[in-house]
Tab-separated table of C-alpha atoms and ligand atoms in Angstrom:
chain	number	residue	atom	x	y	z
A	1	MET	CA	46.549	4.045	8.120
A	2	ASN	CA	43.979	1.512	7.046
A	3	PRO	CA	40.317	2.800	6.681
A	4	ALA	CA	37.873	1.852	9.364
A	5	ARG	CA	34.755	0.030	8.109
A	6	ALA	CA	31.106	-0.243	9.164
A	7	TRP	CA	28.029	-1.635	7.481
A	8	SER	CA	24.811	-0.026	6.406
A	9	VAL	CA	21.964	-0.893	3.932
A	10	ALA	CA	20.777	0.804	0.755
A	11	LEU	CA	17.112	0.328	-0.224
A	12	ILE	CA	16.219	-0.070	-3.860
A	13	GLY	CA	12.438	-0.195	-3.656
A	14	LEU	CA	11.866	-2.689	-0.828
A	15	VAL	CA	15.036	-4.608	-1.605
A	16	GLY	CA	18.048	-4.049	0.647
A	17	ALA	CA	21.702	-4.128	-0.550
A	18	MET	CA	24.634	-4.015	1.801
A	19	VAL	CA	26.801	-0.898	1.821
A	20	GLU	CA	30.261	-0.753	3.233
A	21	VAL	CA	31.083	2.569	4.883
A	22	GLU	CA	34.816	3.403	4.978
A	23	VAL	CA	36.388	6.343	6.821
A	24	HIS	CA	39.960	7.329	6.122
A	25	ILE	CA	41.817	9.991	7.986
A	26	GLY	CA	44.741	11.448	5.992
A	27	CYS	CA	47.225	14.239	6.572
A	28	GLY	CA	46.911	17.849	5.373
A	29	LEU	CA	44.224	20.558	5.533
A	30	PRO	CA	40.924	19.836	7.232
A	31	LYS	CA	38.348	18.823	4.669
A	32	THR	CA	35.690	16.061	4.724
A	33	ILE	CA	34.523	14.497	1.544
A	34	LEU	CA	31.790	11.901	1.066
A	35	VAL	CA	31.866	9.754	-2.083
A	36	GLY	CA	29.793	6.859	-3.446
A	37	LEU	CA	26.680	8.191	-5.214
A	38	PRO	CA	24.928	9.944	-2.263
A	39	ASP	CA	21.686	11.826	-2.743
A	40	ALA	CA	21.111	15.345	-1.211
A	41	ALA	CA	20.092	14.133	2.204
A	42	LEU	CA	23.008	11.800	2.455
A	43	SER	CA	25.456	14.543	1.280
A	44	GLU	CA	24.358	16.569	4.286
A	45	SER	CA	25.175	13.557	6.466
A	46	LYS	CA	28.854	14.617	6.967
A	47	GLU	CA	27.674	17.992	8.460
A	48	ARG	CA	25.266	16.193	10.872
A	49	CYS	CA	27.985	13.699	11.839
A	50	LYS	CA	30.521	16.488	12.532
A	51	ALA	CA	28.124	18.576	14.569
A	52	ALA	CA	26.959	15.610	16.591
A	53	MET	CA	30.441	14.320	17.318
A	54	ALA	CA	31.469	17.839	18.426
A	55	ALA	CA	28.331	18.169	20.603
A	56	VAL	CA	29.217	15.091	22.694
A	57	LYS	CA	32.881	16.202	22.864
A	58	LEU	CA	34.229	13.379	20.700
A	59	GLY	CA	35.482	15.830	18.093
A	60	TRP	CA	36.050	15.490	14.399
A	61	PRO	CA	39.602	15.184	13.023
A	62	SER	CA	41.338	18.333	11.846
A	63	ASP	CA	42.925	16.262	9.125
A	64	PRO	CA	41.354	15.474	5.695
A	65	VAL	CA	38.653	12.833	6.096
A	66	THR	CA	37.363	10.660	3.245
A	67	ILE	CA	34.041	8.838	3.625
A	68	ASN	CA	33.472	6.188	0.978
A	69	LEU	CA	30.262	4.316	0.521
A	70	SER	CA	30.634	1.211	-1.607
A	71	PRO	CA	29.644	-0.334	-3.994
A	72	ALA	CA	30.032	3.041	-5.612
A	73	MET	CA	27.639	2.357	-8.542
A	74	LEU	CA	24.687	1.706	-6.179
A	75	PRO	CA	22.570	4.824	-5.623
A	76	LYS	CA	22.205	5.734	-1.949
A	77	ALA	CA	19.519	7.854	-0.454
A	78	GLY	CA	18.373	8.907	3.061
A	79	SER	CA	19.725	9.874	6.397
A	80	HIS	CA	20.093	6.487	7.984
A	81	TYR	CA	23.866	6.262	7.071
A	82	ASP	CA	24.747	8.843	9.750
A	83	LEU	CA	25.246	6.256	12.491
A	84	SER	CA	27.457	3.876	10.447
A	85	ILE	CA	29.601	6.852	9.430
A	86	VAL	CA	30.242	7.951	12.966
A	87	ALA	CA	30.802	4.374	14.009
A	88	ALA	CA	33.499	4.004	11.350
A	89	MET	CA	34.915	7.365	12.389
A	90	GLY	CA	34.934	6.061	16.054
A	91	ALA	CA	36.957	3.080	14.966
A	92	ALA	CA	39.349	5.263	12.926
A	93	LYS	CA	39.849	7.458	16.020
A	94	GLU	CA	40.250	4.247	18.140
A	95	LEU	CA	37.187	5.028	20.281
A	96	CYS	CA	36.276	1.384	19.701
A	97	GLY	CA	37.812	-1.586	18.038
A	98	ASN	CA	37.301	-2.436	14.282
A	99	GLU	CA	36.077	-5.888	15.228
A	100	ALA	CA	33.035	-4.364	16.949
A	101	LEU	CA	31.854	-3.214	13.553
A	102	ALA	CA	32.767	-6.239	11.541
A	103	GLU	CA	29.467	-8.193	11.272
A	104	ARG	CA	27.066	-5.540	12.455
A	105	VAL	CA	24.607	-3.307	10.593
A	106	ILE	CA	24.259	0.089	12.122
A	107	LEU	CA	21.297	2.306	11.131
A	108	GLY	CA	20.169	5.738	12.450
A	109	GLU	CA	19.972	9.416	11.765
A	110	LEU	CA	21.839	11.864	14.007
A	111	SER	CA	20.560	15.163	15.339
A	112	LEU	CA	23.074	17.962	15.737
A	113	ASP	CA	23.208	17.451	19.518
A	114	GLY	CA	24.152	13.780	19.236
A	115	ARG	CA	20.782	12.166	19.717
A	116	VAL	CA	19.818	9.159	17.435
A	117	ARG	CA	16.660	9.747	15.497
A	118	PRO	CA	14.295	7.210	13.793
A	119	VAL	CA	14.753	6.464	10.086
A	120	ARG	CA	12.413	5.614	7.236
A	121	GLY	CA	12.346	2.091	5.946
A	122	LEU	CA	13.958	0.453	8.953
A	123	LEU	CA	11.847	-2.717	8.526
A	124	PRO	CA	12.732	-3.401	4.900
A	125	ALA	CA	16.391	-2.469	5.582
A	126	LEU	CA	16.647	-5.043	8.402
A	127	LEU	CA	14.913	-7.707	6.252
A	128	GLY	CA	17.577	-6.957	3.587
A	129	ALA	CA	20.442	-7.174	6.111
A	130	GLN	CA	19.131	-10.573	7.362
A	131	GLN	CA	18.974	-11.842	3.813
A	132	HIS	CA	22.629	-10.989	3.420
A	133	GLY	CA	23.564	-12.888	6.588
A	134	PHE	CA	23.831	-9.944	8.884
A	135	ASN	CA	21.995	-10.819	12.184
A	136	ASN	CA	23.558	-8.327	14.511
A	137	VAL	CA	22.052	-4.832	14.268
A	138	ILE	CA	22.080	-1.477	16.075
A	139	VAL	CA	19.043	0.651	15.550
A	140	PRO	CA	17.495	3.897	17.009
A	141	ALA	CA	16.101	3.054	20.456
A	142	ALA	CA	12.837	4.644	19.391
A	143	GLN	CA	12.390	1.976	16.749
A	144	LEU	CA	13.147	-1.144	18.764
A	145	ARG	CA	9.552	-2.361	18.365
A	146	GLU	CA	9.751	-2.056	14.584
A	147	ALA	CA	13.159	-3.812	14.506
A	148	ALA	CA	11.743	-6.671	16.675
A	149	LEU	CA	9.235	-7.539	13.913
A	150	VAL	CA	12.121	-9.154	11.987
A	151	GLU	CA	12.519	-12.554	13.632
A	152	GLY	CA	15.898	-13.971	14.483
A	153	LEU	CA	17.923	-10.760	14.760
A	154	SER	CA	20.091	-9.722	17.682
A	155	ILE	CA	18.988	-6.107	18.182
A	156	THR	CA	20.433	-3.303	20.223
A	157	GLY	CA	18.839	0.143	20.463
A	158	VAL	CA	20.802	3.359	21.074
A	159	SER	CA	19.465	6.727	21.817
A	160	ASP	CA	22.526	8.902	21.513
A	161	LEU	CA	26.142	8.866	20.421
A	162	PRO	CA	27.668	8.146	23.896
A	163	GLU	CA	25.390	5.080	24.099
A	164	LEU	CA	26.476	3.912	20.573
A	165	PHE	CA	30.158	3.917	21.597
A	166	ASP	CA	29.317	2.305	24.821
A	167	VAL	CA	27.653	-0.542	22.952
A	168	LEU	CA	30.542	-0.761	20.460
A	169	ARG	CA	32.929	-1.195	23.448
A	170	GLY	CA	30.814	-4.049	24.794
A	171	GLY	CA	28.020	-2.238	26.655
A	172	ALA	CA	24.434	-3.430	26.652
A	173	GLY	CA	22.319	-0.638	25.142
A	174	SER	CA	18.561	-1.123	25.133
A	175	SER	CA	17.271	-4.467	23.921
A	176	ALA	CA	14.226	-5.038	21.922
A	177	PRO	CA	10.878	-5.880	23.635
A	178	ALA	CA	9.511	-9.284	22.815
A	179	VAL	CA	6.963	-8.886	20.096
A	180	ASP	CA	4.053	-10.582	21.895
A	181	GLU	CA	4.325	-8.190	24.814
A	182	GLY	CA	4.203	-5.342	22.376
A	183	VAL	CA	1.123	-3.224	22.591
A	184	SER	CA	-1.379	-4.144	19.883
A	185	VAL	CA	-2.202	-0.963	18.016
A	186	PRO	CA	-5.878	-0.244	18.488
A	187	VAL	CA	-7.612	-0.293	15.191
A	188	THR	CA	-10.309	2.328	14.839
A	189	GLU	CA	-12.205	1.241	11.865
A	190	LEU	CA	-15.306	3.015	10.691
A	191	ASP	CA	-18.567	1.162	10.987
A	192	MET	CA	-21.108	0.488	8.242
A	193	ALA	CA	-23.917	1.119	10.782
A	194	ASP	CA	-23.043	4.765	10.554
A	195	VAL	CA	-24.287	4.877	6.934
A	196	ALA	CA	-28.081	5.290	6.769
A	197	GLY	CA	-30.051	3.551	4.117
A	198	GLN	CA	-28.386	2.779	0.775
A	199	ARG	CA	-29.055	-0.968	1.320
A	200	GLU	CA	-28.520	-1.722	-2.322
A	201	ALA	CA	-25.173	0.103	-2.414
A	202	LYS	CA	-24.092	-1.630	0.788
A	203	TRP	CA	-24.911	-4.921	-0.781
A	204	ALA	CA	-22.821	-4.066	-3.809
A	205	ILE	CA	-19.942	-3.036	-1.503
A	206	GLU	CA	-20.300	-6.414	0.327
A	207	VAL	CA	-20.053	-8.308	-2.964
A	208	ALA	CA	-17.097	-6.193	-4.008
A	209	ALA	CA	-15.334	-6.886	-0.731
A	210	ALA	CA	-16.151	-10.614	-0.798
A	211	GLY	CA	-14.705	-11.259	-4.273
A	212	ARG	CA	-12.120	-8.364	-4.309
A	213	HIS	CA	-13.976	-6.876	-7.239
A	214	HIS	CA	-13.315	-3.290	-8.442
A	215	ILE	CA	-16.380	-1.050	-7.969
A	216	TYR	CA	-17.566	2.256	-9.312
A	217	LEU	CA	-20.065	4.319	-7.244
A	218	HIS	CA	-22.151	6.864	-9.115
A	219	GLY	CA	-24.357	9.488	-7.501
A	220	PRO	CA	-24.877	13.097	-6.482
A	221	PRO	CA	-22.825	14.729	-3.612
A	222	GLY	CA	-23.891	13.797	-0.159
A	223	VAL	CA	-25.380	10.330	-0.843
A	224	GLY	CA	-22.612	8.615	1.087
A	225	LYS	CA	-20.161	7.431	-1.645
A	226	THR	CA	-17.117	8.356	0.439
A	227	LEU	CA	-18.710	7.073	3.663
A	228	LEU	CA	-19.147	3.650	2.095
A	229	ALA	CA	-15.688	3.540	0.448
A	230	GLU	CA	-13.804	4.344	3.674
A	231	ARG	CA	-15.702	1.607	5.488
A	232	ILE	CA	-14.606	-1.164	3.015
A	233	PRO	CA	-11.349	-2.005	4.880
A	234	GLY	CA	-13.405	-2.667	8.020
A	235	ILE	CA	-15.324	-5.460	6.369
A	236	LEU	CA	-12.268	-7.111	4.759
A	237	PRO	CA	-10.497	-10.078	6.395
A	238	ASP	CA	-7.163	-9.709	8.263
A	239	LEU	CA	-4.021	-9.771	6.248
A	240	ASP	CA	-2.085	-13.058	6.445
A	241	PRO	CA	1.407	-12.875	8.000
A	242	GLY	CA	3.202	-12.579	4.687
A	243	GLU	CA	0.934	-9.774	3.528
A	244	ALA	CA	1.185	-7.980	6.852
A	245	LEU	CA	5.021	-7.987	6.671
A	246	ALA	CA	4.968	-6.619	3.069
A	247	VAL	CA	2.384	-3.978	3.941
A	248	SER	CA	4.291	-2.925	7.057
A	249	ALA	CA	7.529	-2.709	5.016
A	250	ILE	CA	5.898	-0.392	2.477
A	251	HIS	CA	4.478	1.876	5.163
A	252	SER	CA	7.812	1.886	6.969
A	253	LEU	CA	9.462	3.032	3.808
A	254	ALA	CA	6.846	5.769	3.444
A	255	GLY	CA	7.911	7.096	6.843
A	256	ARG	CA	5.270	5.676	9.114
A	257	GLN	CA	6.430	4.504	12.494
A	258	ILE	CA	5.623	0.797	12.786
A	259	ALA	CA	5.041	-0.413	16.348
A	260	ALA	CA	3.318	-3.692	15.400
A	261	LEU	CA	2.756	-5.462	12.123
A	262	ILE	CA	-0.049	-3.853	10.070
A	263	SER	CA	-2.541	-6.668	10.026
A	264	ARG	CA	-5.610	-4.836	8.701
A	265	PRO	CA	-6.062	-3.903	5.009
A	266	PRO	CA	-4.863	-0.331	4.346
A	267	TYR	CA	-6.878	2.452	2.703
A	268	ALA	CA	-5.481	5.158	0.479
A	269	ASN	CA	-7.494	8.007	-0.998
A	270	PRO	CA	-5.294	10.263	-3.180
A	271	HIS	CA	-6.813	13.609	-4.093
A	272	HIS	CA	-7.763	14.148	-7.762
A	273	ASN	CA	-4.931	16.677	-8.118
A	274	ALA	CA	-2.410	14.017	-7.227
A	275	THR	CA	0.571	13.789	-9.577
A	276	VAL	CA	1.610	10.653	-11.304
A	277	PRO	CA	4.568	10.084	-8.881
A	278	ALA	CA	2.250	10.624	-5.895
A	279	LEU	CA	-0.170	8.093	-7.304
A	280	VAL	CA	2.157	5.304	-8.516
A	281	GLY	CA	5.449	6.169	-6.965
A	282	GLY	CA	8.486	7.898	-8.294
A	283	GLY	CA	10.468	11.026	-7.622
A	284	SER	CA	14.025	11.725	-8.453
A	285	ARG	CA	16.781	9.092	-8.313
A	286	ILE	CA	15.512	6.488	-5.886
A	287	ALA	CA	11.805	6.389	-6.017
A	288	SER	CA	9.446	6.275	-3.145
A	289	PRO	CA	6.177	4.288	-2.991
A	290	GLY	CA	2.949	5.930	-4.258
A	291	ALA	CA	-0.659	5.725	-3.216
A	292	VAL	CA	-1.160	2.486	-5.184
A	293	SER	CA	1.513	0.802	-3.057
A	294	LEU	CA	0.240	2.308	0.174
A	295	ALA	CA	-3.048	0.613	-0.783
A	296	HIS	CA	-1.311	-2.728	-1.404
A	297	ARG	CA	-3.584	-5.565	-0.131
A	298	GLY	CA	-6.210	-2.919	0.717
A	299	VAL	CA	-8.394	-0.354	-0.907
A	300	LEU	CA	-7.460	2.503	-3.280
A	301	PHE	CA	-10.311	5.032	-3.345
A	302	LEU	CA	-10.499	7.647	-6.137
A	303	ASP	CA	-13.135	10.159	-5.248
A	304	GLU	CA	-14.443	12.285	-8.182
A	305	ALA	CA	-12.664	9.853	-10.526
A	306	PRO	CA	-13.468	11.858	-13.731
A	307	GLU	CA	-11.451	14.853	-12.222
A	308	PHE	CA	-8.197	12.868	-12.167
A	309	ALA	CA	-5.804	13.799	-14.953
A	310	PRO	CA	-5.891	11.425	-17.852
A	311	LYS	CA	-2.166	10.799	-17.395
A	312	ALA	CA	-2.729	9.796	-13.748
A	313	MET	CA	-5.462	7.433	-14.727
A	314	GLU	CA	-3.365	5.961	-17.425
A	315	ALA	CA	-0.611	5.278	-14.816
A	316	LEU	CA	-3.023	3.023	-12.961
A	317	ARG	CA	-3.194	0.523	-15.841
A	318	VAL	CA	0.089	-1.331	-15.095
A	319	PRO	CA	-0.484	-1.918	-11.356
A	320	LEU	CA	-4.064	-2.940	-12.121
A	321	GLU	CA	-2.785	-5.602	-14.532
A	322	SER	CA	0.351	-6.774	-12.792
A	323	GLY	CA	-0.174	-5.920	-9.128
A	324	GLN	CA	3.095	-4.018	-8.959
A	325	VAL	CA	4.882	-0.828	-10.027
A	326	VAL	CA	8.244	-0.853	-11.654
A	327	ILE	CA	10.211	2.398	-11.546
A	328	ALA	CA	13.290	2.410	-13.719
A	329	ARG	CA	15.978	5.024	-13.129
A	330	ALA	CA	19.355	5.273	-14.713
A	331	ALA	CA	21.056	3.983	-11.551
A	332	ALA	CA	18.619	1.330	-10.444
A	333	THR	CA	15.127	-0.187	-10.890
A	334	ALA	CA	12.783	-0.245	-7.968
A	335	VAL	CA	9.801	-2.625	-7.736
A	336	TYR	CA	6.914	-1.864	-5.390
A	337	PRO	CA	4.005	-4.231	-4.777
A	338	ALA	CA	0.663	-2.591	-5.674
A	339	SER	CA	-2.177	-5.079	-5.556
A	340	PHE	CA	-5.240	-3.126	-4.523
A	341	GLN	CA	-9.025	-3.159	-4.778
A	342	LEU	CA	-10.009	-0.143	-6.833
A	343	VAL	CA	-13.040	1.846	-5.635
A	344	MET	CA	-14.024	4.933	-7.717
A	345	ALA	CA	-16.768	7.466	-7.121
A	346	ALA	CA	-18.190	10.060	-9.415
A	347	ASN	CA	-20.890	12.715	-9.499
A	348	PRO	CA	-23.336	12.476	-12.421
A	349	CYS	CA	-22.115	15.776	-13.957
A	350	PRO	CA	-19.428	18.471	-13.279
A	351	CYS	CA	-21.784	20.332	-10.876
A	352	GLY	CA	-23.013	17.131	-9.349
A	353	MET	CA	-26.736	17.875	-9.397
A	354	SER	CA	-28.107	16.595	-12.707
A	355	SER	CA	-29.672	13.450	-11.234
A	356	THR	CA	-31.271	15.273	-8.275
A	357	PRO	CA	-34.922	16.120	-8.858
A	358	GLY	CA	-35.609	19.832	-8.497
A	359	ALA	CA	-31.894	20.780	-8.305
A	360	ASP	CA	-30.618	23.566	-10.515
A	361	CYS	CA	-28.167	21.900	-12.953
A	362	GLN	CA	-26.979	24.004	-15.863
A	363	CYS	CA	-24.728	21.338	-17.364
A	364	PRO	CA	-25.712	20.676	-21.033
A	365	PRO	CA	-26.490	16.996	-21.842
A	366	ARG	CA	-23.333	16.855	-24.015
A	367	VAL	CA	-21.181	17.809	-21.036
A	368	ILE	CA	-22.958	15.278	-18.717
A	369	ARG	CA	-22.375	12.490	-21.298
A	370	ARG	CA	-18.745	13.399	-21.673
A	371	TYR	CA	-18.181	13.670	-17.920
A	372	ALA	CA	-18.944	9.981	-17.335
A	373	GLU	CA	-16.699	9.027	-20.152
A	374	ARG	CA	-13.629	10.903	-18.787
A	375	VAL	CA	-12.413	7.858	-16.960
A	376	SER	CA	-10.513	6.073	-19.719
A	377	GLY	CA	-11.805	2.871	-21.295
A	378	PRO	CA	-9.046	0.558	-20.094
A	379	ILE	CA	-9.665	1.612	-16.484
A	380	LEU	CA	-13.473	1.303	-16.877
A	381	ASP	CA	-12.940	-2.065	-18.410
A	382	ARG	CA	-11.427	-3.259	-15.078
A	383	VAL	CA	-14.472	-2.266	-13.116
A	384	ASP	CA	-16.652	-5.246	-12.206
A	385	ILE	CA	-19.561	-3.423	-10.469
A	386	HIS	CA	-21.286	-0.160	-11.293
A	387	GLN	CA	-23.555	1.062	-8.525
A	388	HIS	CA	-25.844	4.065	-8.766
A	389	MET	CA	-26.832	5.836	-5.543
A	390	ARG	CA	-29.803	8.170	-4.890
A	391	PRO	CA	-30.437	10.630	-2.052
A	392	LEU	CA	-32.577	9.290	0.781
A	393	ARG	CA	-35.876	10.923	1.593
A	394	ALA	CA	-35.840	12.401	5.160
A	395	SER	CA	-38.698	10.242	6.323
A	396	PHE	CA	-36.682	7.128	5.488
A	397	LEU	CA	-33.520	8.415	7.146
A	398	ARG	CA	-34.510	7.944	10.791
A	399	ALA	CA	-35.904	4.424	10.335
A	400	ALA	CA	-32.884	3.479	8.264
A	401	MET	CA	-30.457	4.701	10.932
A	402	LYS	CA	-31.900	2.289	13.403
A	403	SER	CA	-31.910	-0.795	11.284
A	404	ALA	CA	-28.442	-0.379	9.689
A	405	GLU	CA	-26.211	-3.438	9.908
A	406	GLY	CA	-22.827	-3.096	11.519
A	407	SER	CA	-19.439	-3.927	9.938
A	408	ARG	CA	-18.811	-6.939	12.161
A	409	VAL	CA	-21.826	-8.852	10.817
A	410	ILE	CA	-20.929	-8.001	7.206
A	411	ALA	CA	-17.254	-8.969	7.802
A	412	GLU	CA	-18.271	-12.414	8.914
A	413	ARG	CA	-20.175	-12.996	5.713
A	414	VAL	CA	-17.312	-11.637	3.662
A	415	LEU	CA	-14.824	-13.936	5.433
A	416	ALA	CA	-17.023	-16.987	4.995
A	417	ALA	CA	-17.328	-16.155	1.253
A	418	ARG	CA	-13.521	-15.719	1.029
A	419	GLN	CA	-13.026	-19.080	2.656
A	420	ARG	CA	-15.313	-20.794	0.089
A	421	GLN	CA	-13.288	-19.115	-2.730
A	422	SER	CA	-9.883	-20.010	-1.469
A	423	SER	CA	-10.778	-23.648	-0.915
A	424	ARG	CA	-12.317	-23.938	-4.404
A	425	LEU	CA	-9.520	-22.028	-6.150
A	426	LYS	CA	-6.608	-23.507	-4.202
A	427	GLU	CA	-5.715	-25.976	-6.925
A	428	TYR	CA	-5.189	-23.073	-9.315
A	429	GLY	CA	-3.063	-21.066	-6.862
A	430	LEU	CA	-5.704	-18.436	-6.555
A	431	ARG	CA	-7.650	-16.992	-3.615
A	432	THR	CA	-10.388	-14.680	-4.815
A	433	ASN	CA	-12.937	-14.704	-7.677
A	434	ALA	CA	-11.673	-11.433	-9.108
A	435	GLU	CA	-8.362	-12.977	-10.025
A	436	VAL	CA	-9.634	-16.089	-11.810
A	437	PRO	CA	-8.554	-16.064	-15.494
A	438	GLY	CA	-11.313	-16.443	-18.104
A	439	ALA	CA	-10.110	-19.790	-19.287
A	440	ILE	CA	-10.508	-21.329	-15.818
A	441	LEU	CA	-13.925	-19.647	-15.422
A	442	ARG	CA	-15.279	-21.005	-18.664
A	443	ARG	CA	-13.510	-24.363	-18.954
A	444	GLU	CA	-12.414	-25.624	-15.482
A	445	LEU	CA	-15.140	-24.429	-13.193
A	446	PRO	CA	-18.722	-25.652	-13.616
A	447	LEU	CA	-20.921	-23.235	-15.524
A	448	PRO	CA	-23.737	-21.566	-13.640
A	449	VAL	CA	-27.301	-22.653	-14.124
A	450	GLY	CA	-29.100	-20.436	-16.706
A	451	ILE	CA	-25.920	-19.482	-18.605
A	452	GLU	CA	-28.247	-18.916	-21.643
A	453	LEU	CA	-29.092	-15.570	-19.999
A	454	VAL	CA	-25.524	-14.404	-20.536
A	455	GLU	CA	-25.375	-15.864	-24.012
A	456	GLU	CA	-28.471	-13.866	-24.951
A	457	ALA	CA	-26.944	-10.669	-23.629
A	458	VAL	CA	-23.891	-11.326	-25.796
A	459	ASN	CA	-26.036	-12.041	-28.899
A	460	ARG	CA	-27.897	-8.795	-28.268
A	461	GLY	CA	-24.620	-6.936	-28.152
A	462	GLN	CA	-25.138	-5.930	-24.566
A	463	LEU	CA	-22.112	-7.770	-23.265
A	464	SER	CA	-18.561	-8.167	-24.521
A	465	ALA	CA	-16.459	-11.321	-24.224
A	466	ARG	CA	-14.536	-9.758	-21.376
A	467	GLY	CA	-17.891	-8.724	-19.883
A	468	VAL	CA	-18.971	-12.414	-19.826
A	469	ASP	CA	-15.980	-13.264	-17.629
A	470	LYS	CA	-16.743	-10.443	-15.301
A	471	VAL	CA	-20.373	-11.492	-14.933
A	472	LEU	CA	-19.225	-15.043	-14.190
A	473	ARG	CA	-16.761	-13.880	-11.532
A	474	LEU	CA	-19.473	-11.815	-9.888
A	475	ALA	CA	-21.988	-14.620	-10.053
A	476	TRP	CA	-19.542	-16.851	-8.183
A	477	THR	CA	-19.036	-14.220	-5.471
A	478	ILE	CA	-22.737	-13.753	-5.060
A	479	ALA	CA	-23.177	-17.556	-4.762
A	480	ASP	CA	-20.301	-17.646	-2.222
A	481	LEU	CA	-22.041	-15.088	-0.125
A	482	ALA	CA	-25.223	-17.165	-0.270
A	483	GLN	CA	-23.225	-20.273	0.688
A	484	ALA	CA	-24.250	-21.895	-2.544
A	485	ASP	CA	-22.019	-24.424	-4.318
A	486	LEU	CA	-22.952	-23.202	-7.796
A	487	PRO	CA	-24.264	-19.867	-9.000
A	488	SER	CA	-28.010	-20.078	-9.797
A	489	ALA	CA	-29.888	-18.310	-12.577
A	490	GLU	CA	-30.848	-15.661	-10.054
A	491	HIS	CA	-27.202	-15.099	-9.053
A	492	LEU	CA	-26.334	-14.769	-12.734
A	493	HIS	CA	-29.126	-12.333	-13.277
A	494	THR	CA	-28.004	-10.164	-10.292
A	495	ALA	CA	-24.420	-10.289	-11.513
A	496	LEU	CA	-25.469	-9.110	-14.974
A	497	ALA	CA	-27.414	-6.169	-13.492
A	498	MET	CA	-24.502	-5.227	-11.222
A	499	ARG	CA	-22.062	-5.306	-14.077
A	500	ARG	CA	-24.341	-3.011	-16.232
A	501	GLY	CA	-25.151	-0.762	-13.294
A	502	GLU	CA	-28.831	-1.501	-13.391
A	503	GLU	CA	-31.128	-1.445	-10.428
A	504	LEU	CA	-31.714	-4.790	-8.891
B	1	ZN	ZN1	-24.683	19.619	-13.525
């Protein structure tokens, strides 16, 4: 008998490759084997399929069954192959015709009682299927909204095995809701108005957000470093449609249910005990995205940055430089986008109290000095803004609470500054000041008024060549926030102070 065939998708990073699922029923003793480089979750698939088919009284052959996933060399992971395996089995048992499976991609995990469960990475898998010319898909009914985010597909949702075979025999199944009628996910973003005082730090955060600069917050525990960091996404502009699709695909792969495109910048805050794979992605065989990718087009916050393992910090270098992570395995190489804004925070010493007047800090000066230097040079080198924060006196606190500016007002200024940047930098294919190469800064764009200030700092050995570029980028952002066409001497002076972590 000829094998029955169905189609599924293997994901290598965010890239989908078509997988042909063949089921062959032979003669002899009952035994089911699954071949074609499956991972552990996929190897268990045959047990789920058998149990589910039995549960809905469709049965599993008592003859030997071979399930082959090809191309054989392609590594395959995950539980979403279940549905294509039972579909091919159904065709082999003549529960449906082979032609019903011919140009269709079928994705879904089975529970033991025959229900169809949601799968990770549905969005990138469907994008992959579409790229390979497959426009007809069957997906878990619970994920119809996620599937509908891919334009131009004919989508059918199924909630259990009987419904799957009904659809394969020509039934309707559930169809996808139109995207515009989809509920917009309410975004509960934290407001800057909740942070009392710290006007200077808030200003630094605004500059960082406007130019997409990396920022390092220094200060004792309780001054509001984390409060500020987690409010940065709330003052950033919306993602554009292409970014939103990429961010949604990454989060889908990480197992998040996507009901609408993620249109706001994401925020990731890995703990300082995070392993290298948790931080940059990895794991056995086919890697999964790490915190740097979950922060793609958003904010990566490293609280207590000096406590991160040197190896973990070192792993951030490549994504900081290239905006992506490449994970090479023997079987395949996965690429994950990872272009994020880095926000770090640190206490002044291991106990955190050395800069607080009257506090009992026992840390010797040598330890305090070394603590600050624990973040490796190449990472520190990427930081554009150093901001020191001090505790507020109680008398200031109440007044500061009342006058604090809300995120909406700040976001408007950030957006206006971004628009100035993108129109100025469009001819270079760039959008934000932080990404402008030194050569363009120094030779193509006009030099700020009072550039002698920076030259003096270089001559005195206070600023490196790389530092000059950073100061210029910051000065441009400060000018953009002030709606000025060219950075002034004052903007330059402020930029220099921010770069060196001095008080303004
Ligand atoms: Zn201390």
